[in-house]
Short mmCIF file of C-alpha atoms in Angstrom, two decimals:
data_model
loop_
_atom_site.label_atom_id
_atom_site.label_comp_id
_atom_site.label_asym_id
_atom_site.label_seq_id
_atom_site.Cartn_x
_atom_site.Cartn_y
_atom_site.Cartn_z
CA MET A 1374 11.33 -17.70 -13.24
CA LYS A 1375 13.46 -16.07 -10.45
CA ASN A 1376 10.60 -14.68 -8.36
CA ILE A 1377 8.24 -18.21 -8.89
CA GLU A 1378 11.29 -20.06 -8.08
CA LEU A 1379 12.02 -18.08 -5.01
CA ARG A 1380 7.98 -18.15 -3.79
CA GLY A 1381 8.17 -22.02 -3.89
CA GLN A 1382 11.45 -21.75 -1.44
CA ARG A 1383 9.67 -19.49 0.32
CA ALA A 1384 6.31 -21.95 0.92
CA GLU A 1385 9.13 -24.96 1.76
CA LEU A 1386 10.48 -22.44 4.33
CA ILE A 1387 7.18 -21.58 5.87
CA LYS A 1388 6.06 -25.83 6.10
CA GLY A 1389 9.01 -26.78 7.65
CA ALA A 1390 8.73 -23.70 10.16
CA MET A 1391 4.82 -24.62 10.61
CA ALA A 1392 6.00 -28.12 11.10
CA LEU A 1393 8.59 -27.25 14.10
CA VAL A 1394 5.15 -25.97 15.85
CA ASP A 1395 3.25 -28.50 14.97
CA ASN A 1396 5.08 -31.20 16.08
CA ALA A 1397 5.56 -29.55 19.22
CA GLN A 1398 2.01 -29.03 20.16
CA LYS A 1399 1.36 -33.02 19.43
CA GLU A 1400 3.22 -33.94 22.01
CA GLY A 1401 2.09 -31.51 24.59
CA ARG A 1402 4.89 -28.53 24.58
CA SER A 1403 6.35 -25.65 23.64
CA LEU A 1404 9.47 -25.61 21.53
CA ASN A 1405 12.71 -25.98 22.78
CA ALA A 1406 15.59 -23.82 21.93
CA GLU A 1407 17.28 -25.23 19.21
CA GLU A 1408 13.87 -25.92 17.42
CA GLN A 1409 13.18 -21.99 18.79
CA GLN A 1410 16.23 -20.93 16.38
CA LYS A 1411 15.60 -23.57 13.76
CA PHE A 1412 11.70 -21.49 13.18
CA ASP A 1413 13.37 -17.77 13.88
CA ALA A 1414 15.90 -18.50 11.23
CA MET A 1415 13.37 -20.01 8.63
CA GLU A 1416 10.67 -17.08 9.28
CA SER A 1417 13.81 -14.61 8.92
CA ASP A 1418 14.28 -15.90 5.41
CA ALA A 1419 10.90 -16.37 4.02
CA ARG A 1420 10.55 -12.59 5.32
CA SER A 1421 13.30 -11.94 3.03
CA MET A 1422 12.41 -14.00 0.31
CA MET A 1423 9.51 -12.00 0.35
CA THR A 1424 11.10 -8.86 0.35
CA GLN A 1425 13.44 -9.87 -2.89
CA ILE A 1426 10.35 -11.32 -4.37
CA GLU A 1427 8.41 -7.92 -4.04
CA THR A 1428 11.32 -6.11 -5.63
CA LEU A 1429 11.59 -8.25 -8.74
CA GLU A 1430 7.88 -8.17 -9.62
CA ARG A 1431 7.91 -4.43 -9.20
CA ALA A 1432 10.91 -3.49 -11.54
CA ALA A 1433 9.79 -6.61 -13.82
CA ASP A 1434 6.61 -4.10 -14.06
CA MET A 1435 8.22 -1.29 -14.56
CA LYS A 1436 10.15 -2.74 -17.75
CA LYS A 1437 6.99 -3.67 -18.90
CA GLU A 1438 5.74 0.01 -18.51
CA LEU A 1439 8.91 1.91 -19.91
CA ALA A 1440 9.11 -0.99 -22.95
CA ALA A 1441 5.36 -0.01 -23.45
CA ASN A 1442 5.98 3.77 -23.29
CA ALA A 1443 9.47 3.25 -25.64
CA GLU A 1444 7.12 1.43 -28.41
CA ALA A 1445 4.59 3.93 -28.75
CA ARG A 1446 6.84 6.59 -28.88
CA GLU A 1447 8.76 4.17 -31.82
CA ALA A 1448 5.22 3.58 -33.56
CA ALA A 1449 3.98 7.29 -33.12
CA PRO A 1450 4.32 10.20 -35.80
CA LYS A 1451 5.85 12.60 -33.76
CA GLN A 1452 7.01 12.75 -30.18
CA SER A 1453 4.35 11.52 -27.45
CA ARG A 1454 3.95 13.64 -24.47
CA THR A 1455 6.03 10.79 -22.16
CA ALA A 1456 9.48 11.36 -24.77
CA ILE A 1457 9.11 14.70 -24.60
CA PHE A 1458 8.79 15.32 -20.93
CA GLY A 1459 11.68 12.94 -20.60
CA LYS A 1460 13.68 15.11 -23.03
CA TYR A 1461 12.46 18.10 -20.38
CA LEU A 1462 13.94 16.12 -17.86
CA LYS A 1463 17.37 15.81 -19.40
CA ARG A 1464 17.48 19.14 -21.14
CA GLY A 1465 15.12 21.61 -19.04
CA LEU A 1466 12.68 23.97 -20.88
CA ALA A 1467 14.78 25.88 -23.43
CA GLY A 1468 15.81 22.34 -24.30
CA LEU A 1469 12.30 21.82 -26.27
CA ASN A 1470 11.49 23.34 -29.17
CA ALA A 1471 7.93 25.66 -29.69
CA GLU A 1472 5.90 21.98 -30.55
CA GLU A 1473 7.23 20.36 -28.01
CA ARG A 1474 6.63 22.93 -25.33
CA ALA A 1475 2.92 23.40 -26.79
CA GLN A 1476 2.47 19.45 -26.33
CA LEU A 1477 4.08 19.39 -22.69
CA THR A 1478 0.86 20.67 -19.97
CA THR A 1479 1.25 24.10 -19.04
CA THR A 1480 3.57 25.41 -16.54
CA GLY A 1481 1.62 26.02 -12.93
CA ALA A 1482 2.26 28.91 -10.66
CA ALA A 1483 5.36 27.51 -9.28
CA GLY A 1484 6.78 26.79 -13.14
CA GLY A 1485 6.15 23.09 -11.91
CA PHE A 1486 4.86 20.74 -14.92
CA LEU A 1487 1.72 18.30 -14.96
CA VAL A 1488 3.78 14.95 -15.93
CA PRO A 1489 2.45 12.81 -18.44
CA GLU A 1490 -0.11 10.20 -18.09
CA GLY A 1491 2.83 7.75 -19.30
CA PHE A 1492 5.21 9.39 -16.55
CA SER A 1493 2.68 8.91 -13.58
CA GLY A 1494 1.71 5.18 -14.75
CA VAL A 1495 5.06 4.32 -14.50
CA LEU A 1496 5.22 6.23 -11.26
CA ASP A 1497 1.96 4.21 -9.49
CA VAL A 1498 3.87 0.68 -10.71
CA ALA A 1499 7.13 1.96 -8.01
CA SER A 1500 4.06 3.50 -5.37
CA GLU A 1501 1.84 0.60 -5.17
CA PHE A 1502 4.09 -1.59 -3.39
CA THR A 1503 5.26 0.58 -0.88
CA GLY A 1504 1.96 2.64 -0.32
CA GLU A 1505 -0.34 -0.62 0.89
CA VAL A 1506 -3.10 0.67 1.90
CA GLU A 1507 -2.90 3.51 -0.95
CA ARG A 1508 -3.26 0.61 -3.01
CA LEU A 1509 -5.99 -1.42 -1.41
CA SER A 1510 -8.41 1.56 -0.40
CA LYS A 1511 -11.23 3.36 -3.06
CA LYS A 1512 -9.92 5.89 -4.80
CA LEU A 1513 -11.61 9.44 -5.04
CA ASP A 1514 -9.77 11.53 -8.09
CA THR A 1515 -10.51 15.00 -8.47
CA ALA A 1516 -8.52 17.46 -10.56
CA SER A 1517 -8.16 20.11 -7.37
CA GLY A 1518 -7.70 20.49 -4.18
CA ASN A 1519 -10.54 22.11 -2.78
CA PRO A 1520 -12.22 20.59 0.55
CA LEU A 1521 -14.14 18.48 -0.62
CA ASP A 1522 -17.88 16.87 1.07
CA TYR A 1523 -18.08 12.94 0.43
CA PRO A 1524 -21.53 12.40 1.99
CA THR A 1525 -21.87 8.48 4.08
CA VAL A 1526 -25.24 6.76 5.15
CA ASN A 1527 -26.22 4.25 7.69
CA ASP A 1528 -29.45 2.45 7.19
CA THR A 1529 -28.13 -0.65 9.31
CA GLY A 1530 -30.84 -0.01 11.87
CA ASN A 1531 -33.74 0.74 9.43
CA ASP A 1532 -35.35 -2.68 8.01
CA ALA A 1533 -39.04 -3.26 6.06
CA ALA A 1534 -41.80 -4.73 7.51
CA ILE A 1535 -44.94 -6.70 6.85
CA ALA A 1536 -47.27 -4.49 5.67
CA SER A 1537 -51.73 -5.55 6.42
CA GLU A 1538 -53.70 -4.49 3.32
CA GLY A 1539 -54.64 -1.32 3.19
CA ALA A 1540 -52.08 -0.19 5.67
CA ALA A 1541 -50.35 2.64 5.13
CA THR A 1542 -46.34 2.17 5.65
CA THR A 1543 -44.68 3.98 7.96
CA ALA A 1544 -41.60 6.16 6.44
CA THR A 1545 -38.38 6.24 7.98
CA ASP A 1546 -35.48 8.68 7.74
CA MET A 1547 -31.75 7.82 6.69
CA THR A 1548 -29.42 9.26 8.66
CA PHE A 1549 -26.83 10.97 6.81
CA GLY A 1550 -23.46 11.80 7.37
CA ASN A 1551 -20.32 13.94 5.71
CA VAL A 1552 -16.48 13.45 5.63
CA THR A 1553 -14.59 15.94 4.10
CA PHE A 1554 -11.53 15.20 2.64
CA ASN A 1555 -9.19 18.03 2.17
CA SER A 1556 -5.50 17.59 -0.21
CA TYR A 1557 -1.95 17.53 1.61
CA ASN A 1558 0.94 18.50 -0.45
CA TYR A 1559 3.51 15.71 -0.32
CA THR A 1560 7.06 16.62 -1.41
CA SER A 1561 10.06 15.00 -2.29
CA LEU A 1562 13.24 16.60 -3.68
CA VAL A 1563 16.32 14.28 -6.04
CA ARG A 1564 19.18 15.78 -6.55
CA VAL A 1565 21.15 14.10 -9.70
CA SER A 1566 24.30 15.51 -10.85
CA LYS A 1567 25.27 16.90 -14.43
CA GLN A 1568 27.15 14.10 -15.49
CA LEU A 1569 24.31 11.25 -15.01
CA ILE A 1570 22.35 13.84 -17.05
CA ASP A 1571 24.27 14.39 -19.98
CA ASP A 1572 24.96 10.58 -20.07
CA ALA A 1573 23.31 9.28 -22.76
CA GLY A 1574 23.20 6.00 -21.12
CA PHE A 1575 21.58 6.96 -17.82
CA ASN A 1576 17.34 6.25 -17.84
CA LEU A 1577 16.68 9.54 -15.38
CA ASP A 1578 12.61 8.28 -15.76
CA SER A 1579 13.04 5.46 -14.75
CA PHE A 1580 15.22 7.13 -11.57
CA LEU A 1581 13.13 9.38 -10.67
CA VAL A 1582 10.26 6.83 -10.62
CA GLU A 1583 12.40 4.65 -7.99
CA ALA A 1584 13.83 7.27 -5.76
CA SER A 1585 10.24 10.40 -5.92
CA GLY A 1586 8.06 7.78 -6.52
CA GLU A 1587 9.08 5.45 -3.72
CA ARG A 1588 9.76 8.31 -1.29
CA VAL A 1589 6.03 9.08 -1.81
CA ALA A 1590 4.35 6.40 -1.03
CA ARG A 1591 6.40 5.71 2.14
CA ALA A 1592 5.53 8.64 3.74
CA THR A 1593 1.84 8.67 2.60
CA ASN A 1594 1.32 5.48 3.66
CA ILE A 1595 2.37 6.71 7.42
CA ASP A 1596 -0.31 9.01 8.05
CA PHE A 1597 -2.76 6.70 5.67
CA THR A 1598 -2.40 3.86 8.71
CA THR A 1599 -1.53 5.56 11.66
CA GLY A 1600 -2.09 9.55 10.97
CA ASN A 1601 -4.72 11.57 13.33
CA GLY A 1602 -6.13 13.97 11.14
CA THR A 1603 -4.48 16.88 12.30
CA ASP A 1604 -2.53 18.89 9.53
CA LYS A 1605 -2.69 15.13 7.65
CA PRO A 1606 -4.37 12.04 7.06
CA LYS A 1607 -6.49 10.51 8.89
CA GLY A 1608 -5.13 6.71 8.88
CA ILE A 1609 -6.86 3.73 8.71
CA VAL A 1610 -5.68 2.22 12.22
CA ALA A 1611 -6.20 4.96 13.76
CA GLU A 1612 -10.30 5.27 12.64
CA SER A 1613 -10.67 1.34 13.49
CA VAL A 1614 -12.89 0.31 15.83
CA GLU A 1615 -12.04 -2.40 18.55
CA GLY A 1616 -13.04 -5.39 16.84
CA ALA A 1617 -11.12 -7.95 19.55
CA VAL A 1618 -9.01 -7.77 22.77
CA VAL A 1619 -6.14 -10.37 22.84
CA ALA A 1620 -6.72 -13.15 25.67
CA THR A 1621 -3.27 -13.65 27.51
CA SER A 1622 -0.80 -10.98 27.83
CA GLY A 1623 1.98 -11.35 25.47
CA ALA A 1624 0.53 -14.10 23.01
CA LEU A 1625 -1.16 -14.59 20.94
CA VAL A 1626 -3.77 -18.03 19.58
CA ALA A 1627 -5.92 -18.39 16.62
CA GLN A 1628 -8.78 -17.47 18.29
CA ASP A 1629 -8.16 -14.12 19.37
CA ILE A 1630 -7.66 -13.50 15.43
CA LEU A 1631 -10.90 -15.37 14.73
CA ASN A 1632 -12.85 -13.34 17.30
CA LEU A 1633 -11.94 -9.98 15.03
CA ILE A 1634 -12.77 -11.65 12.04
CA HIS A 1635 -16.28 -12.34 13.33
CA SER A 1636 -16.42 -9.00 14.78
CA VAL A 1637 -16.91 -7.71 11.15
CA ASP A 1638 -20.01 -7.78 10.03
CA PRO A 1639 -20.34 -10.39 6.88
CA SER A 1640 -21.87 -7.23 4.95
CA TYR A 1641 -18.45 -6.47 5.06
CA ARG A 1642 -16.77 -9.77 5.70
CA ASN A 1643 -18.18 -11.46 2.94
CA LYS A 1644 -16.61 -8.63 -0.21
CA SER A 1645 -13.95 -9.63 -2.43
CA SER A 1646 -12.06 -6.27 -0.53
CA PHE A 1647 -12.25 -7.65 2.91
CA GLY A 1648 -8.76 -8.59 4.37
CA LEU A 1649 -6.47 -8.37 7.15
CA MET A 1650 -3.43 -6.07 8.15
CA CYS A 1651 -0.39 -6.27 10.41
CA SER A 1652 3.35 -5.25 10.42
CA GLY A 1653 5.88 -8.73 9.68
CA THR A 1654 6.54 -8.58 13.31
CA ILE A 1655 3.27 -9.91 14.13
CA MET A 1656 3.08 -11.87 10.79
CA ALA A 1657 5.64 -14.01 12.74
CA LEU A 1658 4.10 -14.75 15.45
CA ILE A 1659 1.14 -15.64 13.51
CA GLN A 1660 2.75 -18.12 11.66
CA LYS A 1661 3.98 -19.44 14.78
CA LEU A 1662 0.90 -21.05 15.37
CA GLY A 1663 1.21 -23.64 13.05
CA VAL A 1664 -1.44 -26.11 12.80
CA GLY A 1665 -2.89 -27.81 16.11
CA SER A 1666 -2.98 -31.36 16.19
CA SER A 1667 -6.33 -31.56 16.52
CA ASN A 1668 -7.35 -29.05 13.44
CA ASP A 1669 -5.82 -30.03 10.35
CA PHE A 1670 -6.83 -26.36 8.37
CA PRO A 1671 -3.82 -24.28 7.87
CA ILE A 1672 -4.25 -21.10 9.83
CA PHE A 1673 -1.71 -19.46 6.88
CA ILE A 1674 -1.31 -20.18 3.32
CA PRO A 1675 1.73 -18.58 1.75
CA SER A 1676 0.74 -17.04 -1.86
CA MET A 1677 2.59 -19.00 -5.11
CA THR A 1678 1.07 -16.42 -7.09
CA ALA A 1679 2.75 -13.03 -8.38
CA GLY A 1680 0.49 -10.78 -7.44
CA GLU A 1681 -1.85 -12.94 -5.04
CA PRO A 1682 -1.32 -12.37 -1.39
CA ASP A 1683 -1.03 -14.89 1.71
CA LYS A 1684 -3.87 -16.52 3.13
CA LEU A 1685 -5.04 -16.42 6.85
CA PHE A 1686 -7.82 -18.49 8.09
CA GLY A 1687 -8.78 -18.05 4.15
CA TYR A 1688 -8.59 -14.28 3.93
CA ASN A 1689 -6.32 -12.22 2.05
CA VAL A 1690 -3.21 -10.95 4.21
CA TYR A 1691 -1.78 -8.05 3.72
CA TYR A 1692 1.80 -6.81 5.19
CA ASN A 1693 2.60 -3.14 6.38
CA ASN A 1694 5.53 -2.48 8.72
CA ASP A 1695 4.35 1.04 9.66
CA MET A 1696 1.51 -0.62 11.86
CA GLU A 1697 2.41 -1.82 15.39
CA THR A 1698 4.76 -4.57 16.45
CA ASP A 1699 4.45 -5.40 19.97
CA LEU A 1700 2.15 -7.23 21.70
CA ASP A 1701 2.30 -6.97 24.94
CA ALA A 1702 1.10 -3.77 24.58
CA THR A 1703 -2.24 -2.37 24.10
CA ASP A 1704 -1.59 -1.78 20.67
CA LYS A 1705 -3.76 -1.59 17.53
CA VAL A 1706 -1.78 -4.58 16.20
CA LEU A 1707 -3.70 -6.76 13.44
CA LEU A 1708 -7.04 -5.06 11.19
CA ALA A 1709 -9.47 -6.98 9.60
CA ALA A 1710 -10.91 -4.23 6.80
CA ASP A 1711 -13.51 -4.21 4.26
CA PHE A 1712 -10.54 -1.79 2.19
CA ASP A 1713 -13.40 -0.24 0.39
CA LYS A 1714 -13.95 1.74 3.21
CA TYR A 1715 -11.19 3.35 3.80
CA VAL A 1716 -11.06 6.39 0.80
CA VAL A 1717 -7.71 7.90 -0.30
CA HIS A 1718 -8.44 11.71 -1.92
CA ARG A 1719 -5.91 12.16 -4.79
CA ALA A 1720 -5.85 15.81 -5.69
CA GLY A 1721 -4.64 16.08 -9.33
CA GLY A 1722 -1.54 14.52 -10.61
CA ILE A 1723 1.79 14.37 -10.16
CA ASN A 1724 3.76 17.47 -10.02
CA LEU A 1725 7.63 18.12 -10.79
CA ILE A 1726 9.73 21.04 -10.99
CA ARG A 1727 12.73 21.02 -12.32
CA LEU A 1728 15.45 23.05 -10.56
CA ASP A 1729 18.19 24.24 -12.91
CA GLU A 1730 20.02 26.88 -11.38
CA ARG A 1731 19.74 25.98 -7.42
CA TYR A 1732 22.17 22.83 -7.04
CA MET A 1733 24.40 24.07 -9.95
CA ASP A 1734 27.65 25.12 -7.78
CA GLU A 1735 27.57 21.88 -6.92
CA MET A 1736 26.91 20.63 -10.63
CA GLU A 1737 23.61 18.95 -10.10
CA VAL A 1738 19.85 19.85 -10.80
CA GLY A 1739 16.99 19.76 -8.26
CA PHE A 1740 13.67 17.84 -9.44
CA LEU A 1741 10.47 18.30 -6.80
CA VAL A 1742 7.83 16.12 -7.36
CA SER A 1743 4.88 16.91 -5.79
CA ALA A 1744 1.68 14.87 -4.97
CA ARG A 1745 -2.04 16.13 -2.90
CA ARG A 1746 -3.20 13.20 -0.51
CA ASP A 1747 -5.98 12.82 1.73
CA GLY A 1748 -7.22 9.86 3.74
CA HIS A 1749 -10.24 9.17 5.84
CA ALA A 1750 -12.54 5.74 6.62
CA VAL A 1751 -15.94 6.40 5.09
CA ASP A 1752 -17.56 3.79 7.54
CA THR A 1753 -15.81 2.36 10.60
CA ARG A 1754 -18.32 -0.51 10.81
CA GLY A 1755 -16.21 -2.12 8.59
CA ILE A 1756 -12.79 -1.54 9.91
CA LYS A 1757 -11.80 -3.59 12.69
CA HIS A 1758 -8.73 -3.66 14.57
CA LEU A 1759 -7.34 -6.56 17.53
CA VAL A 1760 -5.76 -5.25 20.28
CA GLY A 1761 -2.68 -6.61 22.60
CA LYS A 1762 -2.73 -6.46 26.48
CA ALA A 1763 0.33 -5.50 28.38
#
């Protein structure tokens, strides 16, 4: 498959780039101008290949989902809700008969329709590749968007003790906290020409997946990353705690990363939900560290398997270009986190309204997608960051 070939080519590029750094380190020097140019070109190509790989894998997943929905429609004795919804997208409410309207989810106050589960699943396929924080976080799904209290507990300061025979055990109360989740409404408006909608060969479902799903995911990922919590979610980076500081201004060494990783308690660090996260720019700096002459353990290991992340010091590492890119400033440039300690509240399903008349003077139909989301850290002891140095 093309994505597997690209992963192999990407791995070879990264090995070649790391070899340049390794040779220079063995000779006790920095990269010369020619070596630096080669390294930058290899790293840029590797990043470009990763984008191609993600696009191919995303497209493959969407095709599988759409094919599964098509098979289900053919096998069903009557139209599935997803098929009816596709008909609604093409023709509007007036294009449905009474039975089809009854099977479609009831309208809301604004005349919108809750997207059927099949379509929502396809939309999730698109969003998971752009909304990295939501993909990794713990999900809290509710039917309504009312404020939701989420209790937290910090009992790490209390330990059991050896009691003498016949002696009473002293009661120690737990310390409880609370996080309140809201539901901020993210919307996206897509306009489609009437000619395209009427074209039997135009796959409207697939088009809306790309156009709407990724728009919502990009917007939520920014807030789930750096949001300040004022009329928006509180981002995982914004709520993270300082774990380590870059030792030298404008430079990054392996020890900085290890200091960050080991600033997180093993009770979080040893979980499968633990990993690291940074922008592609910072990851390029990390890859330049290469393999030291006195250490044959590779810092960075590229993934060779679809769906598997790259590894940094043996831990999963994720790319999030909504994070900071400037190592010279006092910014939070690298995250080490138990991502289960960041919770995304998803209120209700994904709503879609077809706007038949609003843009008809331009022979277009509007599709308004909305999703209610919020995000907060529920235990910041498991979420640490590395700070750059000016």
